[in-house]
Short mmCIF file of C-alpha atoms in Angstrom, two decimals:
data_model
loop_
_atom_site.label_atom_id
_atom_site.label_comp_id
_atom_site.label_asym_id
_atom_site.label_seq_id
_atom_site.Cartn_x
_atom_site.Cartn_y
_atom_site.Cartn_z
CA GLN A 12 -11.84 -11.83 21.68
CA LYS A 13 -8.81 -14.11 21.89
CA HIS A 14 -6.81 -11.96 19.47
CA LEU A 15 -7.17 -8.85 21.61
CA ARG A 16 -6.47 -10.46 24.99
CA SER A 17 -3.88 -8.86 27.22
CA ASN A 18 -0.28 -9.68 26.40
CA GLU A 19 2.27 -10.21 29.19
CA ASN A 20 4.70 -7.97 27.31
CA ILE A 21 2.32 -5.02 27.25
CA SER A 22 2.60 -2.39 29.93
CA LEU A 23 -0.91 -1.07 30.46
CA SER A 24 -1.08 2.59 31.32
CA ASP A 25 -3.55 2.22 34.15
CA GLN A 26 -5.71 -0.33 35.92
CA ARG A 27 -8.97 1.27 34.83
CA GLY A 28 -8.00 1.00 31.19
CA GLN A 29 -7.10 -2.66 31.63
CA GLN A 30 -10.44 -3.40 33.26
CA ALA A 31 -12.30 -1.61 30.49
CA MET A 32 -10.58 -3.58 27.77
CA THR A 33 -11.04 -6.88 29.61
CA HIS A 34 -14.73 -6.18 29.96
CA CYS A 35 -15.06 -5.61 26.22
CA GLN A 36 -12.97 -8.63 25.32
CA GLN A 37 -15.05 -11.00 27.39
CA SER A 38 -18.37 -9.87 25.98
CA PRO A 39 -19.85 -11.47 22.85
CA PRO A 40 -20.01 -9.54 19.56
CA GLY A 41 -23.10 -7.70 18.38
CA HIS A 42 -25.10 -4.65 19.38
CA GLY A 43 -25.00 -5.63 23.05
CA LYS A 44 -21.22 -5.54 22.85
CA LEU A 45 -21.37 -1.97 21.55
CA SER A 46 -23.22 -0.73 24.61
CA ARG A 47 -20.98 -2.68 26.98
CA CYS A 48 -17.85 -1.35 25.33
CA ARG A 49 -19.25 2.15 25.40
CA ARG A 50 -19.97 1.95 29.12
CA SER A 51 -16.56 0.40 29.78
CA TRP A 52 -14.84 3.10 27.80
CA LYS A 53 -16.44 5.82 29.88
CA ALA A 54 -14.98 4.21 32.97
CA GLY A 55 -11.61 3.35 31.43
CA SER A 56 -8.67 4.80 29.61
CA ILE A 57 -9.09 6.34 26.16
CA LEU A 58 -5.68 4.99 25.20
CA HIS A 59 -6.83 1.39 25.30
CA LEU A 60 -9.95 2.00 23.26
CA ALA A 61 -7.77 3.86 20.76
CA ALA A 62 -5.48 0.84 20.63
CA ALA A 63 -8.42 -1.44 19.94
CA ILE A 64 -9.64 0.83 17.16
CA LYS A 65 -6.17 0.95 15.62
CA CYS A 66 -5.91 -2.84 15.78
CA ILE A 67 -9.29 -3.38 14.17
CA THR A 68 -8.61 -0.77 11.50
CA HIS A 69 -5.35 -2.47 10.59
CA THR A 70 -7.12 -5.83 10.60
CA LEU A 71 -9.52 -4.53 7.96
CA GLU A 72 -6.59 -3.26 5.89
CA ILE A 73 -4.86 -6.64 5.75
CA GLY A 74 -7.97 -8.72 5.23
CA SER A 75 -8.52 -11.90 7.22
CA ALA A 76 -5.59 -11.47 9.61
CA CYS A 77 -5.73 -10.33 13.24
CA LEU A 78 -2.73 -8.76 14.89
CA THR A 79 -1.61 -9.46 18.42
CA SER A 80 -2.54 -6.88 21.01
CA LYS A 81 1.15 -6.04 21.41
CA THR A 82 1.36 -4.65 17.89
CA CYS A 83 -1.96 -2.87 18.31
CA PHE A 84 -0.86 -1.06 21.45
CA ILE A 85 2.44 -0.02 19.95
CA HIS A 86 0.55 1.83 17.25
CA ALA A 87 -2.25 3.17 19.40
CA ARG A 88 -3.50 6.62 18.56
CA THR A 89 -6.12 8.70 20.32
CA PRO A 90 -9.13 8.91 17.98
CA LYS A 91 -10.34 12.40 17.11
CA ILE A 92 -13.98 11.40 17.45
CA GLU A 93 -16.36 12.15 20.27
CA GLY A 94 -19.79 11.13 21.52
CA ASP A 95 -22.08 8.99 19.40
CA LYS A 96 -19.73 9.06 16.40
CA LEU A 97 -17.09 7.30 18.47
CA SER A 98 -19.64 4.79 19.74
CA ARG A 99 -20.97 3.96 16.29
CA ARG A 100 -17.50 3.57 14.85
CA THR A 101 -16.39 1.41 17.75
CA GLY A 102 -19.39 -0.88 17.42
CA ALA A 103 -18.87 -1.31 13.68
CA LEU A 104 -15.19 -2.05 14.14
CA TRP A 105 -15.82 -4.57 16.91
CA THR A 106 -18.28 -6.40 14.69
CA ALA A 107 -15.88 -6.36 11.75
CA LEU A 108 -13.10 -7.69 13.96
CA SER A 109 -15.19 -10.57 15.26
CA VAL A 110 -15.99 -11.64 11.69
CA SER A 111 -12.38 -11.29 10.55
CA CYS A 112 -10.87 -13.13 13.52
CA ALA A 113 -13.29 -16.00 13.21
CA THR A 114 -11.41 -17.24 10.15
CA VAL A 115 -7.96 -17.06 11.69
CA ASP A 116 -6.37 -19.31 14.29
CA ARG A 117 -3.53 -16.97 15.15
CA THR A 118 -1.26 -14.27 13.79
CA VAL A 119 2.09 -13.30 15.22
CA ALA A 120 3.67 -9.96 14.40
CA GLN A 121 7.43 -10.47 14.38
CA GLY A 122 9.07 -7.10 14.03
CA SER A 123 6.84 -5.94 11.19
CA LEU A 124 3.26 -4.89 10.74
CA SER A 125 3.37 -6.47 7.31
CA VAL A 126 4.36 -9.98 8.33
CA SER A 127 1.34 -12.21 8.88
CA ALA A 128 1.48 -15.80 10.09
CA SER A 129 -1.94 -16.37 8.55
CA ALA A 130 -0.70 -16.24 4.98
CA THR A 131 -3.04 -17.94 2.58
CA LYS A 132 -2.41 -21.55 1.64
CA SER A 133 -2.18 -20.54 -2.00
CA SER A 134 0.35 -17.74 -2.34
CA ASN A 135 2.81 -16.39 -4.87
CA MET A 136 5.70 -13.97 -4.43
CA ALA A 137 6.79 -11.14 -6.70
CA VAL A 138 9.79 -8.82 -6.51
CA PHE A 139 10.03 -5.24 -7.77
CA SER A 140 12.71 -2.55 -7.64
CA ALA A 141 12.38 1.21 -8.13
CA GLY A 142 14.25 3.70 -5.99
CA ASP A 143 13.76 3.94 -2.25
CA SER A 144 11.93 0.76 -1.28
CA ARG A 145 10.02 2.59 1.45
CA PHE A 146 7.95 4.31 -1.22
CA LEU A 147 7.49 1.18 -3.29
CA GLN A 148 6.27 -0.73 -0.25
CA ALA A 149 3.69 2.00 0.39
CA ALA A 150 2.44 1.63 -3.19
CA PHE A 151 1.57 -2.01 -2.60
CA GLU A 152 0.15 -1.25 0.84
CA ASN A 153 -2.51 0.77 -0.95
CA ILE A 154 -3.81 -2.38 -2.65
CA ARG A 155 -3.22 -4.82 0.19
CA TYR A 156 -6.96 -5.41 0.50
CA LYS A 157 -7.00 -6.99 -2.96
CA GLY A 158 -5.22 -10.10 -1.70
CA ILE A 159 -1.72 -9.16 -0.52
CA SER A 160 -0.63 -10.81 2.72
CA ASN A 161 2.93 -9.57 3.11
CA ILE A 162 5.22 -6.81 1.81
CA GLU A 163 8.91 -6.77 2.72
CA VAL A 164 11.66 -4.31 1.93
CA GLY A 165 15.06 -5.77 1.15
CA ARG A 166 17.74 -6.31 -1.46
CA VAL A 167 18.64 -8.70 -4.24
CA PRO A 168 22.09 -10.18 -5.01
CA ASP A 169 23.23 -7.31 -7.26
CA GLY A 170 22.56 -4.83 -4.46
CA SER A 171 19.35 -3.38 -5.86
CA ARG A 172 16.80 -2.16 -3.36
CA ALA A 173 13.59 -4.12 -3.73
CA VAL A 174 10.29 -5.18 -2.23
CA ARG A 175 8.91 -8.71 -2.09
CA VAL A 176 5.14 -9.01 -2.29
CA THR A 177 3.35 -12.15 -1.14
CA TYR A 178 -0.15 -12.42 -2.56
CA ASP A 179 -3.05 -14.77 -3.13
CA PRO A 180 -3.32 -15.38 -6.92
CA ASN A 181 -6.97 -16.35 -6.43
CA ARG A 182 -7.74 -12.82 -5.28
CA CYS A 183 -4.96 -10.67 -6.70
CA SER A 184 -3.55 -11.17 -10.18
CA TYR A 185 0.02 -10.39 -11.22
CA LYS A 186 -1.48 -7.76 -13.54
CA VAL A 187 -2.77 -5.88 -10.51
CA LEU A 188 0.72 -5.80 -9.01
CA LEU A 189 2.13 -4.54 -12.30
CA GLY A 190 -0.47 -1.78 -12.34
CA ALA A 191 0.49 -0.59 -8.86
CA PHE A 192 4.15 -0.65 -9.89
CA TRP A 193 3.72 1.46 -13.04
CA ARG A 194 1.42 3.92 -11.25
CA ASN A 195 3.99 4.68 -8.54
CA ILE A 196 7.32 5.00 -10.32
CA ASN A 197 8.97 7.03 -13.08
CA PRO A 198 9.54 4.31 -15.70
CA THR A 199 11.43 6.66 -18.02
CA ASP A 200 14.32 7.12 -15.55
CA GLY A 201 16.69 4.14 -15.69
CA ASP A 202 19.41 5.73 -13.57
CA GLY A 203 17.45 5.80 -10.33
CA GLN A 204 14.23 7.27 -9.01
CA PHE A 205 13.80 10.91 -8.08
CA THR A 206 16.44 11.89 -5.50
CA ASP A 207 17.86 8.35 -5.24
CA ARG A 208 20.48 7.88 -7.93
CA GLY A 209 22.61 4.91 -8.88
CA LYS A 210 22.37 1.36 -10.16
CA GLU A 211 20.85 0.05 -6.94
CA PHE A 212 17.85 2.37 -7.38
CA ARG A 213 17.01 1.64 -11.03
CA PRO A 214 13.48 0.39 -11.85
CA ILE A 215 13.26 -3.38 -12.45
CA ILE A 216 10.53 -5.99 -12.65
CA TRP A 217 11.93 -9.33 -11.49
CA ALA A 218 9.74 -11.91 -13.24
CA SER A 219 9.60 -15.37 -11.66
CA ASN A 220 8.61 -17.23 -14.82
CA GLU A 221 7.95 -16.83 -18.53
CA GLU A 222 4.30 -15.95 -18.00
CA GLU A 223 5.14 -13.08 -15.65
CA PHE A 224 7.88 -11.98 -18.02
CA GLU A 225 5.45 -11.74 -20.95
CA LEU A 226 2.85 -9.94 -18.82
CA ALA A 227 5.45 -7.43 -17.69
CA LEU A 228 6.54 -6.77 -21.27
CA LYS A 229 2.95 -6.31 -22.43
CA SER A 230 2.04 -3.97 -19.59
CA LYS A 231 5.18 -1.94 -20.22
CA GLN A 232 4.30 -1.51 -23.89
CA LEU A 233 0.71 -0.54 -23.13
CA MET A 234 1.71 1.98 -20.48
CA GLN A 235 4.43 3.47 -22.66
CA ASP A 236 2.11 3.84 -25.65
CA SER A 237 -0.52 5.57 -23.53
CA GLY A 238 1.70 8.64 -23.44
CA VAL A 239 0.81 9.34 -19.83
CA PHE A 240 4.49 9.71 -18.92
CA GLY A 241 5.13 12.09 -21.81
CA PRO A 242 5.79 15.81 -21.33
CA ARG A 243 2.88 17.68 -19.79
CA GLU A 244 3.62 20.73 -21.87
CA ILE A 245 5.59 21.55 -24.99
CA SER A 246 6.74 25.12 -25.72
CA GLY A 247 4.59 26.39 -22.89
CA LYS A 248 1.39 24.73 -24.12
CA LEU A 249 -0.40 21.89 -22.36
CA THR A 250 -0.55 18.73 -24.43
CA GLY A 251 -3.06 15.94 -24.73
CA GLY A 252 -6.74 15.51 -25.38
CA LYS A 253 -8.15 17.00 -28.57
CA LEU A 254 -4.90 18.85 -29.21
CA GLY A 255 -3.07 15.56 -29.67
CA GLU A 256 -1.71 12.86 -27.40
CA ARG A 257 1.29 13.51 -25.23
CA LYS A 258 4.58 12.64 -26.83
CA VAL A 259 5.51 9.01 -26.15
CA VAL A 260 8.73 8.79 -24.14
CA PRO A 261 10.52 5.41 -24.19
CA PHE A 262 10.51 3.56 -20.89
CA ASN A 263 13.84 2.76 -19.31
CA THR A 264 12.64 0.02 -16.96
CA GLU A 265 14.29 -3.39 -16.96
CA ILE A 266 12.35 -6.65 -17.01
CA VAL A 267 14.48 -9.54 -15.81
CA LEU A 268 13.63 -13.24 -15.68
CA ALA A 269 14.85 -14.42 -12.27
CA ALA A 270 13.22 -17.73 -11.40
CA ASN A 271 14.49 -18.23 -7.83
CA LEU A 272 14.89 -14.62 -6.76
CA ALA A 273 11.71 -14.26 -4.71
CA SER A 274 11.94 -17.59 -2.92
CA GLN A 275 15.69 -17.98 -2.41
CA ASN A 276 17.76 -14.90 -3.23
CA PHE A 277 15.74 -12.00 -1.83
CA GLN A 278 17.16 -10.76 1.46
CA ALA A 279 14.79 -8.91 3.76
CA VAL A 280 16.46 -5.81 5.21
CA PRO A 281 14.07 -4.23 7.75
CA GLN A 282 16.52 -1.41 8.45
CA ASP A 283 15.89 -0.14 4.91
CA GLY A 284 12.57 1.13 6.22
CA GLN A 285 10.13 -1.71 6.80
CA ASP A 286 6.63 -0.26 7.31
CA PHE A 287 8.06 3.27 7.26
CA SER A 288 4.88 4.76 5.80
CA LYS A 289 2.89 3.34 8.74
CA LEU A 290 5.33 3.92 11.57
CA GLN A 291 6.38 7.43 10.57
CA THR A 292 3.43 8.75 8.62
CA LYS A 293 4.24 12.45 8.81
CA THR A 294 7.90 12.00 7.86
CA PHE A 295 6.87 9.72 5.00
CA LYS A 296 4.46 12.34 3.63
CA ASP A 297 7.13 15.03 3.90
CA LEU A 298 9.67 12.88 2.04
CA PHE A 299 7.09 11.98 -0.60
CA LYS A 300 6.73 15.69 -1.27
CA THR A 301 10.35 16.82 -1.01
CA SER A 302 11.61 13.94 -3.17
CA GLY A 303 9.55 15.28 -6.06
CA ARG A 304 7.12 12.36 -6.17
CA GLU A 305 4.04 14.36 -5.27
CA THR A 306 4.58 16.91 -8.03
CA PHE A 307 5.61 14.32 -10.61
CA PHE A 308 2.61 12.04 -10.18
CA LYS A 309 0.26 15.01 -10.13
CA GLU A 310 1.66 16.28 -13.42
CA GLN A 311 1.44 12.88 -15.07
CA PHE A 312 -1.95 11.68 -13.82
CA ALA A 313 -4.02 14.64 -12.62
CA PRO A 314 -6.70 16.07 -14.97
CA VAL A 315 -5.56 19.09 -16.95
CA SER A 316 -7.73 22.12 -17.78
CA ILE A 317 -7.31 23.14 -21.41
CA SER A 318 -8.40 26.65 -22.43
CA GLU A 319 -7.65 26.44 -26.18
CA CYS A 320 -10.50 26.43 -28.69
CA VAL A 321 -10.96 23.38 -30.91
CA ASP A 322 -13.82 23.01 -33.43
CA GLY A 323 -15.53 26.03 -31.97
CA VAL A 324 -15.40 24.70 -28.41
CA CYS A 325 -13.22 26.53 -25.94
CA GLY A 326 -12.07 24.98 -22.71
CA TYR A 327 -12.28 21.39 -21.57
CA VAL A 328 -10.63 18.98 -19.15
CA TYR A 329 -8.09 16.44 -20.35
CA PHE A 330 -7.64 13.22 -18.38
CA PRO A 331 -4.16 11.76 -19.04
CA CYS A 332 -4.92 8.20 -17.85
CA THR A 333 -8.04 6.78 -19.49
CA VAL A 334 -9.57 3.57 -20.79
CA GLU A 335 -9.14 4.87 -24.32
CA ASN A 336 -5.36 5.07 -24.12
CA ARG A 337 -5.23 1.81 -22.06
CA CYS A 338 -3.49 3.54 -19.13
CA LEU A 339 -6.43 2.96 -16.79
CA ASP A 340 -6.60 -0.67 -17.88
CA VAL A 341 -2.98 -1.21 -16.92
CA THR A 342 -3.07 0.60 -13.58
CA SER A 343 -6.18 -1.33 -12.55
CA GLY A 344 -4.85 -4.66 -13.81
CA SER A 345 -7.91 -5.18 -15.99
CA TRP A 346 -6.29 -5.41 -19.43
#
C-alpha cells in the first residue's frame, strides 16, 4: 500500500486512472482487494493497472524489495491478458506484493532498477569480467531470486569491463555465482568475448579472498574437464556421449586475487548499459543473437541427436552438460 502510493514526480495519464489506483492502494490485501481492484480497473486507466503489475512482477524478481511507484510507472507495459485471466493474475500479484512489502521499510530506486536500498544486513560483493558487461549483468539477473540484491555494471582500475554483484551469503553461495559466470561466457577465449575484442573484454574472476580464489580455481578445473566447451563436431561428426567425450579445450580465463576491488576500486559506470536487458529488451535479444552468443551457447549446452549405431543401438540423444561430467554441478553451484 505505502510502496505503491502516488509519487509527486509521476505524471498520471488521466484522472480516472489515478482514482482507480488510489482505490486499490487504500484497500486491504486479500480476496476482497481483488474484487475492488477489478472494479476500479474497469472504471480506470489500463496503463496504471499495467504499471502496478509491472511493479509487483519486478518485486517478485528481486525478492523482498519493493520499488517506488516512480520506477514502476516508467516501466509500465500494457498486459496482454483479458477478462478473468487478468483478474486472477492481478489478485495473485497484489497478494504477493503485500507479503513482500511487509518486510521492507522502504526502497529507493536511484537511477537503476538494480539498486535496492533494502539490501540485506549480511551481504558480500563479487566482481566478474567477461566481454560486454550488459550481457554479464543479464546472466546474474537470471538468478537474482537466489539471494542477489544488486548488480552493477562498471570498470576496474585496469580498464576491464566488469559487473559487481551484491548478494546474501546466507541464501546465495559464491559457488552459485561462479556457476552463472561459467554458463554465460566463452571461457576458452582470453582475448575478449564474441564480437568484443581487446584486453578490457577478457574473462576474469576477481576473487576477494583466498577462499573465493580456491573455489574459482576448482570450478574452473571441473568445468574445463567436463568437455562441454570442446568442439561440437570433429571431421563432420558429432562428438560426445557413447562415442566419446568432447575434446577438452584449455580455459583461458584469469582468476585474480584482488582483496579490495569490490569494496573500494570498482567504479560503477551506468552508461556502459546498466539494466540494458530490462530497459531495452528487444534490442538486447537482437544483440544476443547477432553477437554469436545464442548460437554458441546452443552448440555447447543444447542436447544433440546422435544417429550413429553403437553396440547395436542406433540413435540417441547426448546431453553435453550432465551430473556425470560435473558440468551440471558447477552451473548449479552444487558441487
